[in-house]
PDB file of C-alpha atoms in Angstrom:
ATOM      1  CA  MET A   1     -22.843  21.301 -13.743  1.00  0.00           C
ATOM      2  CA  HIS A   2     -19.188  20.489 -13.321  1.00  0.00           C
ATOM      3  CA  ALA A   3     -18.008  17.942 -10.817  1.00  0.00           C
ATOM      4  CA  ARG A   4     -15.603  19.311  -8.232  1.00  0.00           C
ATOM      5  CA  LYS A   5     -12.094  17.979  -8.499  1.00  0.00           C
ATOM      6  CA  SER A   6     -10.129  17.042  -5.451  1.00  0.00           C
ATOM      7  CA  PRO A   7      -7.487  19.676  -4.677  1.00  0.00           C
ATOM      8  CA  ILE A   8      -5.087  16.860  -3.833  1.00  0.00           C
ATOM      9  CA  VAL A   9      -4.784  15.602  -7.387  1.00  0.00           C
ATOM     10  CA  GLU A  10      -5.157  18.829  -9.365  1.00  0.00           C
ATOM     11  CA  GLY A  11      -2.188  20.096 -11.315  1.00  0.00           C
ATOM     12  CA  ASN A  12       1.020  18.164 -10.783  1.00  0.00           C
ATOM     13  CA  PRO A  13       0.993  14.802 -12.654  1.00  0.00           C
ATOM     14  CA  LEU A  14       3.453  13.304 -10.139  1.00  0.00           C
ATOM     15  CA  LYS A  15       0.987  14.033  -7.332  1.00  0.00           C
ATOM     16  CA  LYS A  16      -1.804  12.404  -9.330  1.00  0.00           C
ATOM     17  CA  MET A  17       0.242   9.261  -9.904  1.00  0.00           C
ATOM     18  CA  CYS A  18       1.362   9.022  -6.260  1.00  0.00           C
ATOM     19  CA  PHE A  19      -2.197   9.578  -5.033  1.00  0.00           C
ATOM     20  CA  ARG A  20      -3.436   6.733  -7.241  1.00  0.00           C
ATOM     21  CA  LEU A  21      -0.613   4.460  -6.111  1.00  0.00           C
ATOM     22  CA  GLY A  22      -1.487   5.241  -2.506  1.00  0.00           C
ATOM     23  CA  MET A  23      -5.088   4.225  -3.141  1.00  0.00           C
ATOM     24  CA  LEU A  24      -3.809   0.828  -4.305  1.00  0.00           C
ATOM     25  CA  ALA A  25      -1.964   0.189  -1.020  1.00  0.00           C
ATOM     26  CA  ALA A  26      -4.870  -1.316   0.946  1.00  0.00           C
ATOM     27  CA  PRO A  27      -6.114  -3.683  -1.787  1.00  0.00           C
ATOM     28  CA  TRP A  28      -2.495  -4.690  -2.505  1.00  0.00           C
ATOM     29  CA  TRP A  29      -1.860  -5.458   1.186  1.00  0.00           C
ATOM     30  CA  ILE A  30      -5.024  -7.523   1.539  1.00  0.00           C
ATOM     31  CA  THR A  31      -4.346  -9.458  -1.680  1.00  0.00           C
ATOM     32  CA  THR A  32      -0.738 -10.288  -0.823  1.00  0.00           C
ATOM     33  CA  LEU A  33      -1.720 -11.184   2.738  1.00  0.00           C
ATOM     34  CA  LEU A  34      -4.298 -13.667   1.455  1.00  0.00           C
ATOM     35  CA  ILE A  35      -1.852 -15.146  -1.067  1.00  0.00           C
ATOM     36  CA  PHE A  36       1.004 -15.607   1.404  1.00  0.00           C
ATOM     37  CA  GLY A  37      -1.421 -16.897   4.038  1.00  0.00           C
ATOM     38  CA  ALA A  38      -2.574 -19.565   1.587  1.00  0.00           C
ATOM     39  CA  LEU A  39       1.036 -20.512   0.775  1.00  0.00           C
ATOM     40  CA  GLU A  40       2.013 -20.960   4.436  1.00  0.00           C
ATOM     41  CA  PRO A  41       1.171 -24.446   5.787  1.00  0.00           C
ATOM     42  CA  ASN A  42      -1.027 -24.476   8.905  1.00  0.00           C
ATOM     43  CA  TYR A  43      -1.588 -20.696   8.803  1.00  0.00           C
ATOM     44  CA  SER A  44      -5.015 -19.380   9.760  1.00  0.00           C
ATOM     45  CA  HIS A  45      -5.987 -15.722   9.394  1.00  0.00           C
ATOM     46  CA  LEU A  46      -8.234 -16.182  12.430  1.00  0.00           C
ATOM     47  CA  TYR A  47      -5.667 -17.610  14.839  1.00  0.00           C
ATOM     48  CA  ASN A  48      -2.219 -16.488  13.654  1.00  0.00           C
ATOM     49  CA  ALA A  49      -0.655 -13.027  13.569  1.00  0.00           C
ATOM     50  CA  VAL A  50       0.226 -11.447  10.233  1.00  0.00           C
ATOM     51  CA  SER A  51       3.815 -11.032  11.433  1.00  0.00           C
ATOM     52  CA  GLU A  52       4.188 -14.833  11.481  1.00  0.00           C
ATOM     53  CA  LEU A  53       4.093 -14.832   7.664  1.00  0.00           C
ATOM     54  CA  GLY A  54       7.253 -12.712   7.516  1.00  0.00           C
ATOM     55  CA  ALA A  55       9.056 -14.237  10.505  1.00  0.00           C
ATOM     56  CA  PHE A  56      12.214 -16.319  10.265  1.00  0.00           C
ATOM     57  CA  GLY A  57      11.344 -19.899   9.491  1.00  0.00           C
ATOM     58  CA  ALA A  58       8.228 -19.120   7.471  1.00  0.00           C
ATOM     59  CA  GLU A  59       7.988 -20.590   3.972  1.00  0.00           C
ATOM     60  CA  ASN A  60       8.057 -17.275   2.072  1.00  0.00           C
ATOM     61  CA  THR A  61       9.714 -14.832   4.457  1.00  0.00           C
ATOM     62  CA  LEU A  62      11.490 -12.693   1.868  1.00  0.00           C
ATOM     63  CA  GLY A  63       8.507 -12.514  -0.485  1.00  0.00           C
ATOM     64  CA  MET A  64       6.126 -11.558   2.325  1.00  0.00           C
ATOM     65  CA  ASN A  65       8.432  -8.906   3.734  1.00  0.00           C
ATOM     66  CA  VAL A  66       9.225  -7.312   0.372  1.00  0.00           C
ATOM     67  CA  LEU A  67       5.988  -7.649  -1.576  1.00  0.00           C
ATOM     68  CA  CYS A  68       3.496  -7.236   1.234  1.00  0.00           C
ATOM     69  CA  LEU A  69       5.035  -5.203   4.027  1.00  0.00           C
ATOM     70  CA  PHE A  70       7.734  -3.077   2.352  1.00  0.00           C
ATOM     71  CA  LEU A  71       5.845  -2.328  -0.871  1.00  0.00           C
ATOM     72  CA  THR A  72       2.643  -1.433   0.979  1.00  0.00           C
ATOM     73  CA  GLY A  73       4.591   0.949   3.203  1.00  0.00           C
ATOM     74  CA  ALA A  74       6.311   2.489   0.187  1.00  0.00           C
ATOM     75  CA  LEU A  75       2.972   3.080  -1.554  1.00  0.00           C
ATOM     76  CA  VAL A  76       1.473   4.748   1.511  1.00  0.00           C
ATOM     77  CA  THR A  77       4.591   6.863   2.048  1.00  0.00           C
ATOM     78  CA  CYS A  78       4.589   7.939  -1.601  1.00  0.00           C
ATOM     79  CA  CYS A  79       0.969   8.983  -1.314  1.00  0.00           C
ATOM     80  CA  LEU A  80       1.534  10.931   1.894  1.00  0.00           C
ATOM     81  CA  LEU A  81       4.711  12.685   0.801  1.00  0.00           C
ATOM     82  CA  TYR A  82       3.653  13.761  -2.652  1.00  0.00           C
ATOM     83  CA  THR A  83       0.096  14.763  -1.840  1.00  0.00           C
ATOM     84  CA  SER A  84       0.843  16.746   1.312  1.00  0.00           C
ATOM     85  CA  ASP A  85       0.878  20.536   1.385  1.00  0.00           C
ATOM     86  CA  ALA A  86       4.601  20.433   2.163  1.00  0.00           C
ATOM     87  CA  THR A  87       5.364  19.557  -1.459  1.00  0.00           C
ATOM     88  CA  ASP A  88       2.985  22.141  -2.891  1.00  0.00           C
ATOM     89  CA  ASP A  89       4.453  24.324  -5.626  1.00  0.00           C
ATOM     90  CA  ARG A  90       2.669  27.469  -4.495  1.00  0.00           C
ATOM     91  CA  PRO A  91       4.567  30.096  -2.439  1.00  0.00           C
TER      92      PRO A  91
END
């Protein structure tokens, strides 16, 4: 018996890489959120909004915005763009 392969990641190696990067987006976001939450004084994940970590005046605004928010969005976008049918090589 052969295991069925997902049609999303068959063929194009760029699609495979982007699909795998997209799968890393959620764990990356959670990890960076926990790290920057621990670095921010008086921040509680229960009582404060995530946006407060990247707001002006926060301890690590640039790091939070780039590493957590921007990079997570880029990983998800990469996954969606390169694994969609719109970029399929077939006619």
